[in-house]
Short mmCIF file of C-alpha atoms and ligand atoms in Angstrom, two decimals:
data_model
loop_
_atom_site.label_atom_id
_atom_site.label_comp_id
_atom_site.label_asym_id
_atom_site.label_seq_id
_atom_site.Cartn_x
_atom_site.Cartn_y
_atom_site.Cartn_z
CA UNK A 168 75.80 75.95 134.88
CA UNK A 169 73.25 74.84 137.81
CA UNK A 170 71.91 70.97 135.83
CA UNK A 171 68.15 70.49 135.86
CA UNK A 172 67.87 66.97 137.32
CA UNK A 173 65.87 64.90 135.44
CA UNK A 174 63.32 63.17 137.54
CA UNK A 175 60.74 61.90 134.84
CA UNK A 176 60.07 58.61 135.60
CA UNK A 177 61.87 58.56 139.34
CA UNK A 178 59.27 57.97 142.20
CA UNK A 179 59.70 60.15 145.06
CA UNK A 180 60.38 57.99 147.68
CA UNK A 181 62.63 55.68 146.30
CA UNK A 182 65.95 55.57 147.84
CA UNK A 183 69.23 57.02 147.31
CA UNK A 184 70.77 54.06 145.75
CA UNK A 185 68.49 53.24 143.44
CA UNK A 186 67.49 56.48 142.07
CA UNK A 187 71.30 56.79 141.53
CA UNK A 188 70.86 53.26 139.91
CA UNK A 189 68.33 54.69 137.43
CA UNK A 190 70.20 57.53 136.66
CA UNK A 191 73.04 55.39 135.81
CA UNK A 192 70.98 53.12 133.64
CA UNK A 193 69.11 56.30 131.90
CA UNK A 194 72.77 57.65 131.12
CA UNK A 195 73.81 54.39 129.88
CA UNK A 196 70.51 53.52 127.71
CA UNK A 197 70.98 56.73 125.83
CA UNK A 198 72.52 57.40 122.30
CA UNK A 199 76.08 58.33 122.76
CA UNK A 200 76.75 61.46 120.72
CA UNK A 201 80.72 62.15 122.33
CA UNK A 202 83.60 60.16 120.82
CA UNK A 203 85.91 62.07 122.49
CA UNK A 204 84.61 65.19 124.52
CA UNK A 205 88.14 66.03 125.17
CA UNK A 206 88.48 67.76 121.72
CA UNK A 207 86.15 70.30 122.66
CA UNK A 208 87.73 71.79 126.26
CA UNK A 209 89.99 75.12 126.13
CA UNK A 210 93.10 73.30 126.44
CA UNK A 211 92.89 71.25 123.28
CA UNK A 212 95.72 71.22 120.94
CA UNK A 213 94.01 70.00 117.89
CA UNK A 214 96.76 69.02 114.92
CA UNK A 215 94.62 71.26 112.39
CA UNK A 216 94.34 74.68 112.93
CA UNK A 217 92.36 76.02 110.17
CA UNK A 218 92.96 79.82 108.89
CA UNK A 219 95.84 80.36 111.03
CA UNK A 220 98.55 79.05 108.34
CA UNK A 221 100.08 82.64 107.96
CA UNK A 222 100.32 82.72 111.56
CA UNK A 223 102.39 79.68 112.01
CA UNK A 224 104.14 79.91 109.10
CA UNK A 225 105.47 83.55 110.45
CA UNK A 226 106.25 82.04 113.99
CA UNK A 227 108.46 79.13 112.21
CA UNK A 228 110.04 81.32 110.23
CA UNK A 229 111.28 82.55 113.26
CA UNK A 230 112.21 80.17 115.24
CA UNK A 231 113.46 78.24 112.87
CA UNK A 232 116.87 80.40 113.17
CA UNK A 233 117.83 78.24 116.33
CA UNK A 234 118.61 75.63 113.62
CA UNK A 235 121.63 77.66 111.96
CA UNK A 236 122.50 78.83 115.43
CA UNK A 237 121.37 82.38 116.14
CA UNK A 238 118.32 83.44 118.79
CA UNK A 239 115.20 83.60 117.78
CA UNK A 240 113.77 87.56 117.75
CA UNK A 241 111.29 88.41 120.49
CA UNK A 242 108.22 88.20 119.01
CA UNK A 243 104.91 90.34 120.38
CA UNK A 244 101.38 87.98 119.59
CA UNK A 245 98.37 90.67 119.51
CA UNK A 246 94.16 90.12 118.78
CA UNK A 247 91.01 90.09 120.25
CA UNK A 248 90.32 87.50 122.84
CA UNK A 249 89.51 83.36 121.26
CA UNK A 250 91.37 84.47 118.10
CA UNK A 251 93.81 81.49 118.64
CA UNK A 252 97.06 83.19 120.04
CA UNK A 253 97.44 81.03 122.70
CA UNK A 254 96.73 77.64 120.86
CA UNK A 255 98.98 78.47 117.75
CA UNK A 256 102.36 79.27 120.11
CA UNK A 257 101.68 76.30 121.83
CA UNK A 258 101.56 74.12 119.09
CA UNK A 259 104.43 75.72 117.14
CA UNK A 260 106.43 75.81 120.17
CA UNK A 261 105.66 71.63 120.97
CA UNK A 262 106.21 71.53 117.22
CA UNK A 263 109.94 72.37 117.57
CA UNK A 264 110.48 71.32 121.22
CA UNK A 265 109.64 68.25 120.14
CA UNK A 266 111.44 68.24 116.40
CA UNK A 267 115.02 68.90 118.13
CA UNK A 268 114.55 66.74 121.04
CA UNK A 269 117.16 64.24 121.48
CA UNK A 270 119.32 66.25 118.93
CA UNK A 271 122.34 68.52 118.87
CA UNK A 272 120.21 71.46 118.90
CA UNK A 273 119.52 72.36 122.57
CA UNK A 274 115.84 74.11 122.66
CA UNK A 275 113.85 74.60 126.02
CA UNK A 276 110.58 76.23 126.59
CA UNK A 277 108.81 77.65 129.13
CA UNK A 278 105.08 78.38 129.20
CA UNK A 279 103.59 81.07 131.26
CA UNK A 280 100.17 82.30 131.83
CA UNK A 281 100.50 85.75 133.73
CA UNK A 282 97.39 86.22 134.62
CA UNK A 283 97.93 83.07 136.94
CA UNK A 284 101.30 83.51 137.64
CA UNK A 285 101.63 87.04 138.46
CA UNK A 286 104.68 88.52 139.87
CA UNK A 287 108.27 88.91 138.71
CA UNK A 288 108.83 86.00 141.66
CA UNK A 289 106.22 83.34 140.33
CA UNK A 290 107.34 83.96 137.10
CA UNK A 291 110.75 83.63 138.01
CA UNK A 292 110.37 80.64 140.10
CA UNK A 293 108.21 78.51 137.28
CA UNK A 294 110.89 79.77 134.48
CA UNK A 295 113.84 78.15 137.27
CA UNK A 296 111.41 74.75 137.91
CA UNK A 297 111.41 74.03 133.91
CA UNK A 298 115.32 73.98 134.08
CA UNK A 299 115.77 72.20 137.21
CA UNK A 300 117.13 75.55 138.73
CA UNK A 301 115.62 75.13 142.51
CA UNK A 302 114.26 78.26 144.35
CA UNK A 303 112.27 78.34 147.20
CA UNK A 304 108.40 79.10 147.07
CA UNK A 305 109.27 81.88 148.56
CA UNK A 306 111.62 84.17 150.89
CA UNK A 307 114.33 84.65 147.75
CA UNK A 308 114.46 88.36 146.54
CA UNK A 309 113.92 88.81 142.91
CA UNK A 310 117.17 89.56 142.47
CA UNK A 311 118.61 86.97 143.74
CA UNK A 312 115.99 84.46 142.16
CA UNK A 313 116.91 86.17 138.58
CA UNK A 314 120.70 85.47 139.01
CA UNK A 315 119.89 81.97 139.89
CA UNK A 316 117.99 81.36 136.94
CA UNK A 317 120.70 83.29 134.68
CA UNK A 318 123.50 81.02 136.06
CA UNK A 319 121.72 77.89 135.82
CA UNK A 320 120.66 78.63 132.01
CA UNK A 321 123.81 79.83 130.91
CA UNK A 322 125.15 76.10 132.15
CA UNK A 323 122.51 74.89 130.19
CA UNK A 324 123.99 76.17 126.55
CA UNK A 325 120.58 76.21 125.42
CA UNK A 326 118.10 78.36 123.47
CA UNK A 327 115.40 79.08 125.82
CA UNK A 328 111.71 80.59 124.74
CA UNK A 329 109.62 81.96 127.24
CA UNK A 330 105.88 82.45 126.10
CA UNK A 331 104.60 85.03 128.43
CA UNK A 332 100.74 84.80 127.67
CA UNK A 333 98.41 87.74 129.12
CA UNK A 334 101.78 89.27 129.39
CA UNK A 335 99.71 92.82 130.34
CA UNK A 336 98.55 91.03 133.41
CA UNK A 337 101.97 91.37 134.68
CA UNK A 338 102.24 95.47 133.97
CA UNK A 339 98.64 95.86 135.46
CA UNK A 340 99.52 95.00 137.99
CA UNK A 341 102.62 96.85 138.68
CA UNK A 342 105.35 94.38 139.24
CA UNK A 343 106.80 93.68 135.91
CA UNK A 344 110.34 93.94 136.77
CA UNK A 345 110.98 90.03 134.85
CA UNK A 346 110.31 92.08 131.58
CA UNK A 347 113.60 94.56 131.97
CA UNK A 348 115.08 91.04 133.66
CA UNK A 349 114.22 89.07 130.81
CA UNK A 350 114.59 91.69 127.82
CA UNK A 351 118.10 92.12 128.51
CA UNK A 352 118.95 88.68 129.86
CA UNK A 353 121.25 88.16 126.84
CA UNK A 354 123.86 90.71 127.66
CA UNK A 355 124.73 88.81 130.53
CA UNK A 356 124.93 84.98 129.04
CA UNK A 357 127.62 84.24 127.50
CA UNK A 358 126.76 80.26 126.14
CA UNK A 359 122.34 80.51 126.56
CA UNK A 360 120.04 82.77 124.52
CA UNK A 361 116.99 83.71 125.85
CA UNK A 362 113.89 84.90 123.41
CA UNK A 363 110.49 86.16 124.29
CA UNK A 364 107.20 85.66 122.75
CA UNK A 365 104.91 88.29 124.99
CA UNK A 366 101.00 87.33 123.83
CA UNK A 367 98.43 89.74 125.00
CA UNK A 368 94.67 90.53 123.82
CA UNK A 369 94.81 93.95 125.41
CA UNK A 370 95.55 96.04 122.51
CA UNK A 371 96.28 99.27 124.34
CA UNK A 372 98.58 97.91 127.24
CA UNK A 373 101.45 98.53 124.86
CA UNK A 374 101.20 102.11 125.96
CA UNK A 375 101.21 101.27 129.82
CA UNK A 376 105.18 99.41 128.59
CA UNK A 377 108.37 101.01 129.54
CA UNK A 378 109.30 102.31 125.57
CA UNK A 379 112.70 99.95 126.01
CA UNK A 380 110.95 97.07 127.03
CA UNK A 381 108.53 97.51 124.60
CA UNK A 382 110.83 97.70 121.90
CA UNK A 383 112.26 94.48 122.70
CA UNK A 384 109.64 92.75 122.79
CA UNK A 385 108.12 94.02 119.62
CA UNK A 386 111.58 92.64 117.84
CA UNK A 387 108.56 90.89 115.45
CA UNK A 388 104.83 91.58 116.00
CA UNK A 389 102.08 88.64 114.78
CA UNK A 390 98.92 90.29 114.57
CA UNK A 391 95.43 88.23 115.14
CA UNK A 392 92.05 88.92 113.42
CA UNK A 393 89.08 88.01 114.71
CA UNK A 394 87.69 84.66 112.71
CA UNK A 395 84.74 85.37 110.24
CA UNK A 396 81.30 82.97 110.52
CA UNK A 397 82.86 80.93 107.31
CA UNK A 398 86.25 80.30 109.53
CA UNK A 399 84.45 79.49 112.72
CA UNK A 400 82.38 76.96 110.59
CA UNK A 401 85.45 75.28 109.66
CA UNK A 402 87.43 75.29 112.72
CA UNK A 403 83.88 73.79 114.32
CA UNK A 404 83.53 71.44 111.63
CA UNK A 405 87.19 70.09 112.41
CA UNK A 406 86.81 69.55 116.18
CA UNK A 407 83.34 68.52 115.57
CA UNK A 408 84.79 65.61 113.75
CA UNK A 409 87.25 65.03 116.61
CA UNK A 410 84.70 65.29 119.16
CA UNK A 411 81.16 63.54 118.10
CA UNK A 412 80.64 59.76 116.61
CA UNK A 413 79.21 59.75 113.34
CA UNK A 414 75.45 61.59 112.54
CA UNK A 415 75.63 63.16 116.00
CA UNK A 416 75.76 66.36 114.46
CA UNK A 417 75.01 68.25 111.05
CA UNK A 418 76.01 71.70 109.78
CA UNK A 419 72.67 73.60 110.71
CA UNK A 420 73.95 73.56 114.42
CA UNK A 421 77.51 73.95 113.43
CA UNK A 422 76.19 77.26 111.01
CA UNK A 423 74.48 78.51 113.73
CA UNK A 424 77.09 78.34 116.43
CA UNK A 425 79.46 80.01 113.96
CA UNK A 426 77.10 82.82 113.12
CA UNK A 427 76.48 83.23 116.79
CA UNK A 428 80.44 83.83 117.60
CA UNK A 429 81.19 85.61 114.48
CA UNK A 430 78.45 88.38 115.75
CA UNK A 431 79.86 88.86 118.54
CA UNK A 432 83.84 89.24 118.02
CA UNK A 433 84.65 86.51 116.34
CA UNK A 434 85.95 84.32 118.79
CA UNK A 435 86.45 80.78 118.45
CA UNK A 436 86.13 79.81 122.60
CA UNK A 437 82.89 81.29 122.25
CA UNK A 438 82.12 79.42 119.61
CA UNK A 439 83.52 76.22 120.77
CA UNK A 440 81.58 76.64 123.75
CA UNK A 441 78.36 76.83 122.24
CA UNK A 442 78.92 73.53 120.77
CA UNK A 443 79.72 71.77 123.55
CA UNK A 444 77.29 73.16 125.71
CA UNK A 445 74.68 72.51 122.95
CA UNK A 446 75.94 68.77 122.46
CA UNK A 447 75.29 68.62 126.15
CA UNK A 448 71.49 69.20 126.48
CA UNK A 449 71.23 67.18 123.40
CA UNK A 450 73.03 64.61 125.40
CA UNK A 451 71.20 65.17 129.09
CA UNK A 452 67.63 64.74 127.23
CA UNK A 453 68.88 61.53 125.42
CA UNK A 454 68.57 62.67 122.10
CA UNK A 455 70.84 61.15 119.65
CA UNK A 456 72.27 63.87 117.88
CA UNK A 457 72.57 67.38 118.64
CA UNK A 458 69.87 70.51 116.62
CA UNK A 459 69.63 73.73 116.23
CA UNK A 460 67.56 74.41 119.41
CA UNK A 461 70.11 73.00 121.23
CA UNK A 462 72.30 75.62 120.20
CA UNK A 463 69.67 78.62 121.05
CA UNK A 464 69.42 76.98 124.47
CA UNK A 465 72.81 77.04 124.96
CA UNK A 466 72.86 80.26 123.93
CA UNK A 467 70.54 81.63 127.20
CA UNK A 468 72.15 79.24 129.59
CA UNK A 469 75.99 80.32 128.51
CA UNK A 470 74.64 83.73 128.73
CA UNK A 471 73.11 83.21 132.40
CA UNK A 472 76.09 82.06 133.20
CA UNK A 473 78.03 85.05 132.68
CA UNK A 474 75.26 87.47 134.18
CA UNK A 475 76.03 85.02 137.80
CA UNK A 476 79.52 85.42 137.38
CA UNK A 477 79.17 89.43 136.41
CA UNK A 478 76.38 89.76 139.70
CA UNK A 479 78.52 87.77 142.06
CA UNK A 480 81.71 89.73 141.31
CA UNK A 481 80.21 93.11 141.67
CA UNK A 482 80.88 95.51 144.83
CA UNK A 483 79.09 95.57 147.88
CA UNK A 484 77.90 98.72 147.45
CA UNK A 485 76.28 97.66 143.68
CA UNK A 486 75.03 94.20 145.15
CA UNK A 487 73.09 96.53 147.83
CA UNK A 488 72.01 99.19 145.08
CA UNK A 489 70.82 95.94 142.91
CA UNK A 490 68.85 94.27 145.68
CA UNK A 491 67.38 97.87 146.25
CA UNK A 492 65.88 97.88 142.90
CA UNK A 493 64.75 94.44 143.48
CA UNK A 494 62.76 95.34 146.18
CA UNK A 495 60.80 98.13 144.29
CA UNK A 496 59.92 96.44 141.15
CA UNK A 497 56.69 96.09 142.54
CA UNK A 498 56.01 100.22 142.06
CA UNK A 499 55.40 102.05 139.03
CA UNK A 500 58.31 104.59 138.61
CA UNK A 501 61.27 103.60 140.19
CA UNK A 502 63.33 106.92 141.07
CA UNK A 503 66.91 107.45 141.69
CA UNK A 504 65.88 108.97 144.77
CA UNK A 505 63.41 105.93 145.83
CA UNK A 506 66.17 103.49 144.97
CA UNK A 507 68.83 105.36 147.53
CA UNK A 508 66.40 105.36 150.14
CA UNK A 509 65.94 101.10 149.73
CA UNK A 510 69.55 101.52 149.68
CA UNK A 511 70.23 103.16 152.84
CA UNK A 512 67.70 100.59 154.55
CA UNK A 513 69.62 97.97 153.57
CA UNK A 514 73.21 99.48 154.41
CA UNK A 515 71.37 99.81 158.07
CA UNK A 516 70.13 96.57 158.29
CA UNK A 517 74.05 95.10 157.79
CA UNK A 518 75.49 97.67 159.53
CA UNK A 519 77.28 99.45 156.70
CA UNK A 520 78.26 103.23 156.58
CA UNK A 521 75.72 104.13 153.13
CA UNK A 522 77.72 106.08 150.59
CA UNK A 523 76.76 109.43 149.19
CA UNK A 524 73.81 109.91 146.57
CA UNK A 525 76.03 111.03 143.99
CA UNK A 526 78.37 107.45 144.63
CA UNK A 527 75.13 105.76 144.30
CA UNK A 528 73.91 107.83 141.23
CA UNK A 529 77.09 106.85 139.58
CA UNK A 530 77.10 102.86 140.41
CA UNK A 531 73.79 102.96 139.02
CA UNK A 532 75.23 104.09 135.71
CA UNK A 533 77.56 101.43 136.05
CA UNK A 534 75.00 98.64 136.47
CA UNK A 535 72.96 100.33 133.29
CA UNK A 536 76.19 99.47 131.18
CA UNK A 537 76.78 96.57 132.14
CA UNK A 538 72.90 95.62 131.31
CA UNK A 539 72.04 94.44 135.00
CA UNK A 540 69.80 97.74 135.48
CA UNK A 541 67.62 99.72 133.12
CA UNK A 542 68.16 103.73 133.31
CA UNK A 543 65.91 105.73 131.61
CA UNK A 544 65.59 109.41 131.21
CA UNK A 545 61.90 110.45 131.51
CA UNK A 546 60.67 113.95 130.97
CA UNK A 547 58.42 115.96 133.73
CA UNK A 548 57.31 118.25 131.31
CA UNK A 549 57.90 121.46 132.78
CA UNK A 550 59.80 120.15 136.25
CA UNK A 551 62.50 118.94 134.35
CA UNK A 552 63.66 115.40 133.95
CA UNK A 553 64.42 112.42 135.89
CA UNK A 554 65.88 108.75 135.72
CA UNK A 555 63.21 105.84 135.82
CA UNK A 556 65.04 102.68 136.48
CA UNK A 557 64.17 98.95 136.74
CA UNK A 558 65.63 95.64 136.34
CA UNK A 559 68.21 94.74 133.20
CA UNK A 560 68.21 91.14 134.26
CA UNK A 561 65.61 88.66 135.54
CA UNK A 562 64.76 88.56 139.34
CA UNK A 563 65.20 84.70 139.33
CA UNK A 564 68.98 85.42 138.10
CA UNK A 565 69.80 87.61 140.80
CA UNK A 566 68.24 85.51 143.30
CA UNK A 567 70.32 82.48 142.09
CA UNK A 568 73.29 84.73 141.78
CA UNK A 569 73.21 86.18 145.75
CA UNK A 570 70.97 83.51 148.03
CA UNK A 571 74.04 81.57 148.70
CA UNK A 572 76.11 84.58 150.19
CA UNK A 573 76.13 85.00 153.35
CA UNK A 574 75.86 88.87 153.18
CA UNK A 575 73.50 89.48 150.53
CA UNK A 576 71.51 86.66 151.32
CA UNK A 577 69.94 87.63 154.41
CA UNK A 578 68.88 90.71 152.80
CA UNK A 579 66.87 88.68 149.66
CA UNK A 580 63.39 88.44 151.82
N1 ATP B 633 92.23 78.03 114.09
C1 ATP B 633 91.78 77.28 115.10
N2 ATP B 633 91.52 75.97 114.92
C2 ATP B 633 91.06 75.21 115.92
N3 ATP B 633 90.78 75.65 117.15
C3 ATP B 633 91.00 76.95 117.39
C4 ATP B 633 91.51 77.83 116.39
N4 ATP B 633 91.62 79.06 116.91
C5 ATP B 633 91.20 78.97 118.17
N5 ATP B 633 90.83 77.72 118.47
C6 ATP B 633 90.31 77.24 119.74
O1 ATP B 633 89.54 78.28 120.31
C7 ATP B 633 89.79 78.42 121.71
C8 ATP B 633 90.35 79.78 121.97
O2 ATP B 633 91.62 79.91 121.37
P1 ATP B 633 92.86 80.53 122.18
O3 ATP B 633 92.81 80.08 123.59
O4 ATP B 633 94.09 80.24 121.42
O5 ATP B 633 92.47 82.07 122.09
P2 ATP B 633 93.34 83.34 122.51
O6 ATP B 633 93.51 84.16 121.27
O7 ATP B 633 94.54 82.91 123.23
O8 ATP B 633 92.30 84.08 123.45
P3 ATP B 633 92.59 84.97 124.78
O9 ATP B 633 93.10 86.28 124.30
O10 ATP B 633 91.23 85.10 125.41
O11 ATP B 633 93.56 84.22 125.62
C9 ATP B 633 90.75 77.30 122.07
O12 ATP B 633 90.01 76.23 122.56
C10 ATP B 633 91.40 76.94 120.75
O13 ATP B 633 91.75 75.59 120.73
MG1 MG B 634 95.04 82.99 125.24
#
């Protein structure tokens, strides 16, 4: 998020150092409201994970066989995204990783998120690192990397879990031969067992999985609802207490972030970040203690934040189509046809080979669903009917999102 700088109070033509020195001392001088800002980042693991009992008690029920001796099932995590999956394996697996430590019951673990580490080597090559099994970065085939690792845990005599979160990242992409690897790893042991727990908030990529592999993985399936406004407000209320000193907050802001996330899809990140975002303006205007407008600010800027990230990862082609528009907001009635021809100036101007009218006609659907543009079907009375379209999203946004690329740019003018 780009931080207005507060310059209240700073003359002009002071100097570096000291207006650094009064920003300093205006950070200083104002009420703390963080105790530990820590508890509110992605990657917490708080110890209280409220209305996710049933969830944890399921995945210890499970795992809990390594203690008389036989491998824990596969297990297949499902739900919407923020929903907890992630945070509740984690802390059950720590739980018991760190329960048996220094005992006669050999567990080792292995976290891996897919959609970072995303090949059959990577994944390979971080599941060898966490049992000292060395591979190369690279230049090993698979193969040979696989029946490294195998030999290496089977020495090990261990029960080894592998969480393999945003597990579909791996089939998306094609090269998920580490899931036949891994699902039938424990043919081939003879003193290890290997078990899976594949988390994914893609609820349809099951059907993009082999039926085999699928069927191992699913050995037990943990299902994930999206949280209600009463369970965000108490999984906020918990971190809140972890997070802020005393009076910095109340539950008006805490209600509203709740209700916020729990319209959307329930999701507790989203939540979570409205909170700390919120705590942070409170915080950057030196108020004590964080309110309800706060929140609603936080709201627009989170929300900005994702319409930069949505405009700078679109095509070319829709960056050109957008900047079109742009430059006919002045007129009346913007046409499809109108907005091809800005289009086609533009693709000149860079150089670019335009595409078709119909291509065009079809990205600007694209950018109607995703909000950015505004299509609308107007009548001609008896010439028919044609599409009117304008801007979904301010001009100041797009500006922000594009005048630092050196393609579009140029082109902003
Ligand atoms: N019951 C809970 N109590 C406390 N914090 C929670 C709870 N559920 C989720 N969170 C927090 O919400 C955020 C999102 O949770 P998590 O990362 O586990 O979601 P996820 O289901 O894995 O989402 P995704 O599918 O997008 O990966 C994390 O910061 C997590 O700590
Ligand atoms: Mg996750």
């Amino acid at each position: 998020m780009r931080v207005p700088v507060e310059t209240k109070g700073c003359q002009l033509n002071r100097k570096g150092d000291q207006l650094l020195e009064h920003v300093l001392d205006q950070y200083l001088q104002a009420p703390n409201i963080f105790k530990n800002r820590e508890a509110l980042r992605h990657d917490f693991i708080p110890n209280s994970l409220p209305h996710r009992e049933a969830q944890i008690e399921r995945l210890g029920r499970i795992l809990a066989s390594i203690t008389k001796g036989s491998r824990p099932s596969n297990i297949f995590v499902y739900g919407k995204p923020g929903t907890g999956k992630t945070v509740v394996v984690k802390y059950v697996l720590n739980w018991f990783v760190k329960k048996y430590q220094g005992s006669s019951v050999r567990l080792r673990a292995c976290y891996v998120n897919c959609r970072v580490v995303n090949t059959t080597y990577r994944v390979l090559f971080q599941l060898c690192n966490s049992i000292d099994a060395r591979i190369p970065f690279t230049g090993l085939a698979s193969d040979e990397a696989y029946q490294r690792f195998a030999k290496r845990l089977d020495q090990d005599e261990s029960f080894f879990v592998t969480v393999l979160d945003e597990i579909d990242s791996l089939v998306k992409r094609g090269d998920d031969a580490i899931l036949y690897q891994l699902t039938r790893i424990n043919l081939e042991l003879r003193s290890s067992r290997v078990s899976i727990i594949g988390i994914s908030n893609d609820l349809y990529f099951k059907e993009y999985l082999d039926p085999r592999v699928l069927s191992s993985l699913s050995e037990e399936e943990i299902v994930f609802k999206p949280y209600t406004a009463e369970e965000l407000r108490d999984i906020l209320t918990e971190r809140a207490k972890l997070a802020f000193v005393k009076d910095a907050i109340s539950d008006g802001p805490i209600n509203l972030c709740a209700a916020l996330a729990a319209a959307e899809h329930g999701d507790a990140r989203r939540a979570l970040d409205l909170l700390r975002v919120a705590a942070e303006l409170a915080e950057r205007e030196g108020a004590g203690f964080v309110e309800e407008k706060h929140v609603r600010r936080a709201q627009v800027a989170i929300e900005q934040k994702r319409t930069l990230e949505v405009l700078k990862s679109l095509p070319l082609h829709s960056k050109f189509i957008l900047i079109g528009v742009l430059s006919l907001t002045n007129l009346p009635n913007v046409t499809t046809g109108a907005v091809y021809e800005a289009y086609k100036r533009l693709c000149k101007r860079t150089g670019t080979d335009p595409l078709t009218q119909r291509r065009v006609s079809g990205l600007i659907n694209e950018l109607d669903m995703l909000g950015i543009l505004n299509v609308r079907l107007t009548s001609l009375g008896r010439y028919g009917r044609t599409k009117k379209i304008g801007l979904g999203t301010s001009p100041d946004v797009i500006r922000e999102a594009y005048i630092d690329d050196a393609w579009i740019g140029q082109l902003l003018g």
